Short mmCIF file of N, CA and C in Angstrom, two decimals:
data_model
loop_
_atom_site.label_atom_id
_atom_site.label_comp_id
_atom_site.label_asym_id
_atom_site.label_seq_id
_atom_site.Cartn_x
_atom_site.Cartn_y
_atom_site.Cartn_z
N UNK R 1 -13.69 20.63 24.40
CA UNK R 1 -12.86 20.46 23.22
C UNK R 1 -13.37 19.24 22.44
N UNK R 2 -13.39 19.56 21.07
CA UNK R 2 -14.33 18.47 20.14
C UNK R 2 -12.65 17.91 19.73
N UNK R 3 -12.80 16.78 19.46
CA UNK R 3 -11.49 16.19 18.44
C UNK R 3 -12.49 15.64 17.68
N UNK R 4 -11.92 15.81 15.80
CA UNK R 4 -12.56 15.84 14.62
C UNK R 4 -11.85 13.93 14.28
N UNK R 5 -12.09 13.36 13.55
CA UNK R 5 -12.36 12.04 13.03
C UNK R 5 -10.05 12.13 11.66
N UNK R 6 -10.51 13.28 11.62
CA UNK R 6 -9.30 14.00 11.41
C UNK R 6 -8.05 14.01 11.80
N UNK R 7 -8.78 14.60 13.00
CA UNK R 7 -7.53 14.97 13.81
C UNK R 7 -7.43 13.45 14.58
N UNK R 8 -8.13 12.70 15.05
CA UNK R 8 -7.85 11.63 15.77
C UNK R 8 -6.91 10.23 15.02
N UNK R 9 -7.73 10.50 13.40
CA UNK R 9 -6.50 9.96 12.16
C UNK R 9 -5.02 9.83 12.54
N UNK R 10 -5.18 11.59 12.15
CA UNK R 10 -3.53 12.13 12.70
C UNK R 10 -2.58 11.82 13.49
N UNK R 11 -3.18 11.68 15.09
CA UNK R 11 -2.76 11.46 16.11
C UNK R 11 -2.46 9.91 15.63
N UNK R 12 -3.44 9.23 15.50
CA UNK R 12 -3.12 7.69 15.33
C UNK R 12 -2.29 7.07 14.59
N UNK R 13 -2.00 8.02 13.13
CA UNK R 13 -0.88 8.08 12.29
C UNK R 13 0.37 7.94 12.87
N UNK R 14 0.68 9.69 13.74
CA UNK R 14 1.52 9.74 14.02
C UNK R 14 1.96 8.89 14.97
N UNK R 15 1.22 8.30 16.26
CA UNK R 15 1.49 7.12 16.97
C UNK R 15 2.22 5.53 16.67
N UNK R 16 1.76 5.84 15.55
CA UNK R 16 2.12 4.45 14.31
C UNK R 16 3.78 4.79 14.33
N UNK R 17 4.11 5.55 13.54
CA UNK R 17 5.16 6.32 13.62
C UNK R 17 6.08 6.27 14.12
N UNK R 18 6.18 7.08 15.43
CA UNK R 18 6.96 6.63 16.62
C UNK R 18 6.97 5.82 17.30
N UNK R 19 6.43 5.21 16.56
CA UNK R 19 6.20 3.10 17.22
C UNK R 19 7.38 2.53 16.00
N UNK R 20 6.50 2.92 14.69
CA UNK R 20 7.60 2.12 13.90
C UNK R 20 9.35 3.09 14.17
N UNK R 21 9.58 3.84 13.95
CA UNK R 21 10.66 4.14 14.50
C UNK R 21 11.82 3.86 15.60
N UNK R 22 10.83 3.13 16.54
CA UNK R 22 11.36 2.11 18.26
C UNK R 22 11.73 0.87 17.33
N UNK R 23 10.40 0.53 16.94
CA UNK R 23 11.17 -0.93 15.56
C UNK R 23 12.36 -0.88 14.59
N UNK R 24 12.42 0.23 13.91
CA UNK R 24 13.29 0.46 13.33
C UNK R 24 14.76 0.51 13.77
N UNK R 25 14.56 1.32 14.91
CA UNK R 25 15.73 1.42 16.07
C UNK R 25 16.35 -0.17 16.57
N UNK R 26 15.04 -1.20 17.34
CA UNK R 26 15.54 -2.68 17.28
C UNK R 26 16.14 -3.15 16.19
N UNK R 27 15.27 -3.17 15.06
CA UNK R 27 15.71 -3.55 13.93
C UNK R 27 17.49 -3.73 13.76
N UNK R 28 17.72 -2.23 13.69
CA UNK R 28 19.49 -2.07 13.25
C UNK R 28 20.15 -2.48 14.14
N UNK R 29 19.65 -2.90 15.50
CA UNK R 29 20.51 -3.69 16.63
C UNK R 29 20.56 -5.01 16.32
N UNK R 30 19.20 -5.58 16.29
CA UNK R 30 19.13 -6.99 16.11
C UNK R 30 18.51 -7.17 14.61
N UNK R 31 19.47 -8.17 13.53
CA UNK R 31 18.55 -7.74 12.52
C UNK R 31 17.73 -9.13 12.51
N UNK R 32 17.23 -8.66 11.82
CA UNK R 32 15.39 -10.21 11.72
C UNK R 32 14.59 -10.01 12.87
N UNK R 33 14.25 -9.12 13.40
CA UNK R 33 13.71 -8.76 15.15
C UNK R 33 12.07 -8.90 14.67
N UNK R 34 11.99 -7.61 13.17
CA UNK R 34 10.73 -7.62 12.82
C UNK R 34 9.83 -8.62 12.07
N UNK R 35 10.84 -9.31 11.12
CA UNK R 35 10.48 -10.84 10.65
C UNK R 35 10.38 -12.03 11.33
N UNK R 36 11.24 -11.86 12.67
CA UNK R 36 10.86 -13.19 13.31
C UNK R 36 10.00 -12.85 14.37
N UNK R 37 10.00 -11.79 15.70
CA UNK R 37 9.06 -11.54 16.54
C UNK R 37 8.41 -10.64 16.52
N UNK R 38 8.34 -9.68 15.63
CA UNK R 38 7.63 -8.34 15.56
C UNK R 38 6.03 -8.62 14.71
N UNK R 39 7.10 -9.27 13.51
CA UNK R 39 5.76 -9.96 12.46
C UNK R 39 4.06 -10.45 13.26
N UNK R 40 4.84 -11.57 13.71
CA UNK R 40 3.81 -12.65 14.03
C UNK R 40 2.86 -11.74 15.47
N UNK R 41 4.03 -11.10 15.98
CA UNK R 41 3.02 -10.59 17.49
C UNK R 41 2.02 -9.61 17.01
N UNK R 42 2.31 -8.72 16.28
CA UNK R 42 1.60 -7.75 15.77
C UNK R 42 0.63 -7.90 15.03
N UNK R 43 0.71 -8.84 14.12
CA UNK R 43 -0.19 -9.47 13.20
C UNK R 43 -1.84 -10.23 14.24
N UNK R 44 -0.91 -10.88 15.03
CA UNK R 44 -1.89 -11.35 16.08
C UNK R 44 -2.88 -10.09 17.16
N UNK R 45 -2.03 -9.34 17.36
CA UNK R 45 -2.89 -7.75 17.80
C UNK R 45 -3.79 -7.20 17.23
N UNK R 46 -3.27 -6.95 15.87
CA UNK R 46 -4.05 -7.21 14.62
C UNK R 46 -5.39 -7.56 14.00
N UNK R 47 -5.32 -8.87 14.23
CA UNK R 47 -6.26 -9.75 14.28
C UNK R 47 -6.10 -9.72 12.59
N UNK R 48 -5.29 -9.77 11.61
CA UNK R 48 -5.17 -9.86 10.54
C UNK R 48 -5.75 -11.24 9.79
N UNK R 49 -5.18 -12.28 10.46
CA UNK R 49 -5.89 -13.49 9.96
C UNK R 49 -7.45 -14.09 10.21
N UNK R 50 -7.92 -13.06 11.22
CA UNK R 50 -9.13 -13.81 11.70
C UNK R 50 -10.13 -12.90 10.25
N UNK R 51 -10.39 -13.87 9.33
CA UNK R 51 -10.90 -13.56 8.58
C UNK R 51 -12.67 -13.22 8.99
N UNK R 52 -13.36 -13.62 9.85
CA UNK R 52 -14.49 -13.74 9.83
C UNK R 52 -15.43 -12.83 10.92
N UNK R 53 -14.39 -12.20 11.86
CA UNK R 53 -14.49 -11.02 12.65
C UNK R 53 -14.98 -9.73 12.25
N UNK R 54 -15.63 -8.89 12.74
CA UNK R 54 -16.08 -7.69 12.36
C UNK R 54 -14.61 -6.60 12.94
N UNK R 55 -13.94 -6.02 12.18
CA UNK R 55 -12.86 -4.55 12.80
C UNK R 55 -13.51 -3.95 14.04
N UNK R 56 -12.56 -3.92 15.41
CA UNK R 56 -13.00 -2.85 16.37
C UNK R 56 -12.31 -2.00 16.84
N UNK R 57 -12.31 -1.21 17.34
CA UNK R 57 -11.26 0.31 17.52
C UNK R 57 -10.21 -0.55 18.50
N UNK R 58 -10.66 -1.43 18.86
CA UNK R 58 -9.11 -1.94 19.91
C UNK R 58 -8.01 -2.90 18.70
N UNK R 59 -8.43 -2.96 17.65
CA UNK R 59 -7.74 -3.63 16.33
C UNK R 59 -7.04 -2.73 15.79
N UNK R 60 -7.54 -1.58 15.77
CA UNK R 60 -7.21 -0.37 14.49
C UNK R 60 -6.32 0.17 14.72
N UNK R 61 -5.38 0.23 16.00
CA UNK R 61 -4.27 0.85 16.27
C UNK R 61 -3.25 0.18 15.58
N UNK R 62 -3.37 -1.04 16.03
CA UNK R 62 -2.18 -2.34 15.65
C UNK R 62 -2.43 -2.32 13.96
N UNK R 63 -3.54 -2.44 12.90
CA UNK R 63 -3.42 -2.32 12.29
C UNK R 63 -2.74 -1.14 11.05
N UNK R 64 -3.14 0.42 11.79
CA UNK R 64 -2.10 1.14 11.11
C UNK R 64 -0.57 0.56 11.72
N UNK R 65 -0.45 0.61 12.42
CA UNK R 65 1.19 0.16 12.63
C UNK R 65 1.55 -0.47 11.60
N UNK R 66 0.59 -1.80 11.26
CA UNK R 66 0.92 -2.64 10.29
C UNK R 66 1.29 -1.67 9.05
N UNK R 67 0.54 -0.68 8.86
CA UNK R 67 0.45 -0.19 7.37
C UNK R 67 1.77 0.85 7.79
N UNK R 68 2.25 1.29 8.41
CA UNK R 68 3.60 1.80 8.57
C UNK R 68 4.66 0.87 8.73
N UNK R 69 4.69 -0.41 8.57
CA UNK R 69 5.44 -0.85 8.21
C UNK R 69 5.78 -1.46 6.47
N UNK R 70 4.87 -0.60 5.70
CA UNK R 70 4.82 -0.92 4.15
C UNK R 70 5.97 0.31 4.13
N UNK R 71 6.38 0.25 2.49
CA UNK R 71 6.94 1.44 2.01
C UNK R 71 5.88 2.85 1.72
N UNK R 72 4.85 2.52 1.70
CA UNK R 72 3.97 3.93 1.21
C UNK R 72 3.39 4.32 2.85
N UNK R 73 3.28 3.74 3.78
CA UNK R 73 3.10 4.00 4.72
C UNK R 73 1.34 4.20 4.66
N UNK R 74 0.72 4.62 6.09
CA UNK R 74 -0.90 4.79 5.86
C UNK R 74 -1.44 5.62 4.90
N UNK R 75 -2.74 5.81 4.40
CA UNK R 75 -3.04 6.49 3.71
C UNK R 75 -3.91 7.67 4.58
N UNK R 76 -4.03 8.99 5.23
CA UNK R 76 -4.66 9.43 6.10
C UNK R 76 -5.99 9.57 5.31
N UNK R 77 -6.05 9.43 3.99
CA UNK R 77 -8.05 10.05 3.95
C UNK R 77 -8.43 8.23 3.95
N UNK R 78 -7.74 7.14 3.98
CA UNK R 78 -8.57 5.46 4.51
C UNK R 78 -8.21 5.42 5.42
N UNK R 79 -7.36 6.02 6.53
CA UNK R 79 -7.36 5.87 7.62
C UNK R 79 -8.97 6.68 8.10
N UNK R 80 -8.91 8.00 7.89
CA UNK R 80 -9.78 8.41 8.26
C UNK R 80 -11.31 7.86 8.37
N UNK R 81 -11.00 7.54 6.78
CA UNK R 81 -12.74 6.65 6.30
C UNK R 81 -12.63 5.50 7.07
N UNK R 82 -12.09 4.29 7.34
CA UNK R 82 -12.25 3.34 8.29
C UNK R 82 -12.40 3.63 9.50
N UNK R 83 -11.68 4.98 10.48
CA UNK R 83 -12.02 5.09 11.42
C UNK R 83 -13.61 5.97 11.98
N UNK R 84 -14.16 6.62 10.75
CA UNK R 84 -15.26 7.33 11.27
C UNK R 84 -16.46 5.73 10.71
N UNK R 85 -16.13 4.72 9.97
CA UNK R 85 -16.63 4.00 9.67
C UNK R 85 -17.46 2.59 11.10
N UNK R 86 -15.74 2.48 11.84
CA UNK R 86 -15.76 2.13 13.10
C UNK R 86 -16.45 2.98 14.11
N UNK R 87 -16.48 4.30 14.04
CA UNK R 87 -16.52 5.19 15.09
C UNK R 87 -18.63 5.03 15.05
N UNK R 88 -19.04 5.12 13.78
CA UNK R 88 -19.89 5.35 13.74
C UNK R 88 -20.77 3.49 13.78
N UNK R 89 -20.30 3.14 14.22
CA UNK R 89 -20.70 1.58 14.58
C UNK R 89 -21.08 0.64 13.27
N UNK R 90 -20.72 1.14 11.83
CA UNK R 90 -20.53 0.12 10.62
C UNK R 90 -19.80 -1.25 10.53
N UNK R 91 -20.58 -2.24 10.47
CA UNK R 91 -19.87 -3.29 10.76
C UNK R 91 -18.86 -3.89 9.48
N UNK R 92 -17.55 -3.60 9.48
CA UNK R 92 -16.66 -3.80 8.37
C UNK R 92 -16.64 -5.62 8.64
N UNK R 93 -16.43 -6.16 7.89
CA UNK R 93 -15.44 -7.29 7.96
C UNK R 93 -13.79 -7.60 7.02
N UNK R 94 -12.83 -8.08 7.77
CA UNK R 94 -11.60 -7.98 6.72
C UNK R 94 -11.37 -8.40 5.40
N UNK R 95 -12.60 -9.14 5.47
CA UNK R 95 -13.01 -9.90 3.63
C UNK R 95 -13.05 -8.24 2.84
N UNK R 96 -13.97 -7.40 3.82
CA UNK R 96 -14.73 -6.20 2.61
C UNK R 96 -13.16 -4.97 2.72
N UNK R 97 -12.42 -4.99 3.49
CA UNK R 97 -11.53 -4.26 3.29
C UNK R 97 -10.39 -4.40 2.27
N UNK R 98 -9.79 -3.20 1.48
CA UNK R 98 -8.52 -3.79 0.85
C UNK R 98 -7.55 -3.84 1.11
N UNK R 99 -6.54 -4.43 0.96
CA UNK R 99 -5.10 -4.07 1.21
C UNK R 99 -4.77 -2.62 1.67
N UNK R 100 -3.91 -2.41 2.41
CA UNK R 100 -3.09 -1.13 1.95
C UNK R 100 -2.76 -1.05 0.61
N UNK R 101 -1.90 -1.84 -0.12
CA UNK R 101 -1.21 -1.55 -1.33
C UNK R 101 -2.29 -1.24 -2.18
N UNK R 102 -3.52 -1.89 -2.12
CA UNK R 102 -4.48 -1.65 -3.29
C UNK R 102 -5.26 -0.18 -2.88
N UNK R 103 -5.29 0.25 -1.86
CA UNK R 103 -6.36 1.23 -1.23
C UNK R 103 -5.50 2.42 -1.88
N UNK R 104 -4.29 2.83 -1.57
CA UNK R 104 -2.91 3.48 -1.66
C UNK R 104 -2.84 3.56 -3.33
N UNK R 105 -2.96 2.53 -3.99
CA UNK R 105 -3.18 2.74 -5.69
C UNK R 105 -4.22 2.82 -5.93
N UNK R 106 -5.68 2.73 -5.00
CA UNK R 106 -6.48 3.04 -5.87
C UNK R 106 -6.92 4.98 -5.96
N UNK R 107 -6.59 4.95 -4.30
CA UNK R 107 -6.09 6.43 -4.15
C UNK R 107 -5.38 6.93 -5.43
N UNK R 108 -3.81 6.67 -6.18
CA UNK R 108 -3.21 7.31 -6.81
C UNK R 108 -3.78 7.28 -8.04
N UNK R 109 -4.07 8.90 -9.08
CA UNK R 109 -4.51 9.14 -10.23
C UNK R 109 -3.90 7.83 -11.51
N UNK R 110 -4.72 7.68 -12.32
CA UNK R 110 -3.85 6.49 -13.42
C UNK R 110 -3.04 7.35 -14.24
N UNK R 111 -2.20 6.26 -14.45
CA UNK R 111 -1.26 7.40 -15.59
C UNK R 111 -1.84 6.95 -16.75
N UNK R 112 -1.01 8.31 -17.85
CA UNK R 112 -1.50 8.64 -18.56
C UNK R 112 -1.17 7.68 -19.64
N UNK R 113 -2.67 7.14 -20.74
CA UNK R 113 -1.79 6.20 -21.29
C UNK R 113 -0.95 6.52 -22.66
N UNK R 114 -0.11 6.12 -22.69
CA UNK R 114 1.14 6.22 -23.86
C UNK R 114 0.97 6.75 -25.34
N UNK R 115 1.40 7.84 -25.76
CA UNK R 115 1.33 8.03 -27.16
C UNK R 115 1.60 7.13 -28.17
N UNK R 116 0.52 7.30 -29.21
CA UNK R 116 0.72 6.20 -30.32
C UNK R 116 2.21 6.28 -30.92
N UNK R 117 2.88 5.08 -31.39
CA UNK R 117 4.21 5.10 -32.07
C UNK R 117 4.45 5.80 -33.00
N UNK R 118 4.89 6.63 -33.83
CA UNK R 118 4.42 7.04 -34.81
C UNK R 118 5.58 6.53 -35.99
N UNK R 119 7.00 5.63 -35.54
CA UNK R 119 7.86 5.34 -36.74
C UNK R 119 7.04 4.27 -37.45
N UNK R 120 7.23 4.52 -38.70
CA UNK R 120 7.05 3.42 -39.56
C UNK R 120 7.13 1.79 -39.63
N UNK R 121 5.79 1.19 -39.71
CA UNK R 121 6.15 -0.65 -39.85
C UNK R 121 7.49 -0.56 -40.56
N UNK R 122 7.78 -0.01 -41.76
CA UNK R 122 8.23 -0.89 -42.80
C UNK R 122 10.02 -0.68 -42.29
N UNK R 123 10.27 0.13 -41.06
CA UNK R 123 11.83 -0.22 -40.46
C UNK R 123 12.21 -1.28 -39.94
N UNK R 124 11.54 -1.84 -39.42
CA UNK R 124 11.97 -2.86 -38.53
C UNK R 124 12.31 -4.25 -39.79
N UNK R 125 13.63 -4.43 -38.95
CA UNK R 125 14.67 -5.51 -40.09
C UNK R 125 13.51 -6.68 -40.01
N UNK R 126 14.57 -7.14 -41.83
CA UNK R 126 13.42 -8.26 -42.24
C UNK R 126 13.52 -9.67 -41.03
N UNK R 127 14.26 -9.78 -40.04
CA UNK R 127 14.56 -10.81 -39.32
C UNK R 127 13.74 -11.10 -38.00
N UNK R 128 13.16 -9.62 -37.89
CA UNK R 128 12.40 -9.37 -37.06
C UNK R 128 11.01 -9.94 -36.80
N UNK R 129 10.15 -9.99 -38.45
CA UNK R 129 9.06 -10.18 -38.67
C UNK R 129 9.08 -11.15 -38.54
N UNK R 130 9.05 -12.78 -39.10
CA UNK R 130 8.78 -13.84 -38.39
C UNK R 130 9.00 -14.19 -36.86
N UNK R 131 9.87 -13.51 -35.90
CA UNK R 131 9.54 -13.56 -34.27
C UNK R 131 8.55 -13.09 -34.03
N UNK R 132 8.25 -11.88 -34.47
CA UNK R 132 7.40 -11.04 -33.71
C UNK R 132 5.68 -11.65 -34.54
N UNK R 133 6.04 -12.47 -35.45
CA UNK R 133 4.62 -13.11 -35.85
C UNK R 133 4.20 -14.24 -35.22
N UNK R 134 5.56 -14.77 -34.32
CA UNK R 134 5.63 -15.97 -33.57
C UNK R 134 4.95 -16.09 -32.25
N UNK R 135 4.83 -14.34 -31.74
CA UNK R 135 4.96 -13.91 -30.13
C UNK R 135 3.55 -13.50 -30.19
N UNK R 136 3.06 -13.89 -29.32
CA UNK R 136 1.22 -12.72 -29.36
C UNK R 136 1.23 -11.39 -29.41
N UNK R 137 0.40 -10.78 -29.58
CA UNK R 137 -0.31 -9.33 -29.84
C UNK R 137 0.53 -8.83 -28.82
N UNK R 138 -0.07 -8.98 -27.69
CA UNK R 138 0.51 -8.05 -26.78
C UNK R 138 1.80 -7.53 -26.71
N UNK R 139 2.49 -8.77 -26.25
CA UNK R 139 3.98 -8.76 -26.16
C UNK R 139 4.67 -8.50 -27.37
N UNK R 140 4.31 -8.60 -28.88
CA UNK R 140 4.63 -8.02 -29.96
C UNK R 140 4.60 -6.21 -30.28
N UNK R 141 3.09 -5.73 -28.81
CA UNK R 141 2.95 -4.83 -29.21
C UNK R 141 3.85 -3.93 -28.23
N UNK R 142 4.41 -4.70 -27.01
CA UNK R 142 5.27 -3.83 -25.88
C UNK R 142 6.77 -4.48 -26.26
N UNK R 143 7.11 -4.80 -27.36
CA UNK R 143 8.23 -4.97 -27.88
C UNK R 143 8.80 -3.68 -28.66
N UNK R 144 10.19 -3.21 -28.09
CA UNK R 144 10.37 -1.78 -28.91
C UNK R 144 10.73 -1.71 -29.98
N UNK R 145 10.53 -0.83 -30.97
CA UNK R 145 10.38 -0.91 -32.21
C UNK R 145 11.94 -0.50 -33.04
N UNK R 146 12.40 -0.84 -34.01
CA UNK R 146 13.69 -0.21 -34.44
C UNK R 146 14.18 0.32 -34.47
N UNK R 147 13.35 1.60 -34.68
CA UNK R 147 13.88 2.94 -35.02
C UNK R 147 13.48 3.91 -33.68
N UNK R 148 13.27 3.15 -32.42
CA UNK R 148 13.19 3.72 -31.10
C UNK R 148 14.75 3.87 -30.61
N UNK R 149 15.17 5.09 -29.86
CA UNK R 149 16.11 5.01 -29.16
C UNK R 149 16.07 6.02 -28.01
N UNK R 150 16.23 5.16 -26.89
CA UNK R 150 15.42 5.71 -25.71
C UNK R 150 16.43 7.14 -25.29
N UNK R 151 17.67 6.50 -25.81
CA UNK R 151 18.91 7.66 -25.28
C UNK R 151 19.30 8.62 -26.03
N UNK R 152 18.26 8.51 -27.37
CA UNK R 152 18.32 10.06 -28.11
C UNK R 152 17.57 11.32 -27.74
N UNK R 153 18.38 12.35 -26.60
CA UNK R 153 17.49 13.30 -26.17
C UNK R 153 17.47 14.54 -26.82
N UNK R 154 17.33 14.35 -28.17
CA UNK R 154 17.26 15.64 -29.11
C UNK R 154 16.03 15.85 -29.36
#
């Protein structure tokens, strides 16, 4: 029986899982369990701070855990890629890796950007124009305009 880089993801995912779930379970008994002793032990399993270390498969368990304890939880196709990365003897260091949060957005498509305004300069009250000549570009330009009303759904 072959196990695929995949499927071993999976398994490791799901392991994460029903780990964080035992935490979760402490958690609602004792609260601060994971902020005061869960944090620091795990982190140290981890090896999160040792900045100058190369990642080894005895790290990578503790580290998805870590990433199941975010709100987006692991990502399985960077789980995957870090683990066939490890598997295949690439020497990562934690400098070259990203965050979860950043890996997880860079994963997600960009949205789409915003249609041009199309009401007229010349609404917006005369009281308006000297602030908004006061404020920079930007923030002048994500300032809503007069004749916007977000709660007209006609």
């Amino acid at each position: 029986m072959n196990v695929t880089t995949q499927q071993l993801a999976e398994l490791l995912i799901g392991i994460a899982r029903s780990q964080q779930a035992i935490v979760d379970g402490v958690e609602s008994m004792k609260a601060g369990f994971k902020s005061t002793h869960l944090s620091p032990a795990l982190d140290s399993a981890a090896k999160i701070r040792s900045t100058g270390r190369a990642l080894t498969l005895q790290d990578f368990p503790a580290r998805v855990l870590v990433q199941c304890q975010g709100r987006a939880g692991p990502n399985l196709e960077q789980v995957v890629k870090d683990l066939e990365d490890l598997l295949s003897g690439k020497v990562t260091t934690p400098s070259t890796v990203a965050p979860a949060a950043a890996r997880a957005a860079a994963a997600r498509p960009a949205p789409a950007a915003p249609a041009p305004a199309t009401a007229p300069a010349a609404t917006a009250a005369p009281a308006a124009a000297p602030a908004a000549a006061a404020r920079p570009a930007a923030v002048a330009a994500a300032a809503p305009k007069a004749g916007d009303n977000d709660l007209d759904m006609t």
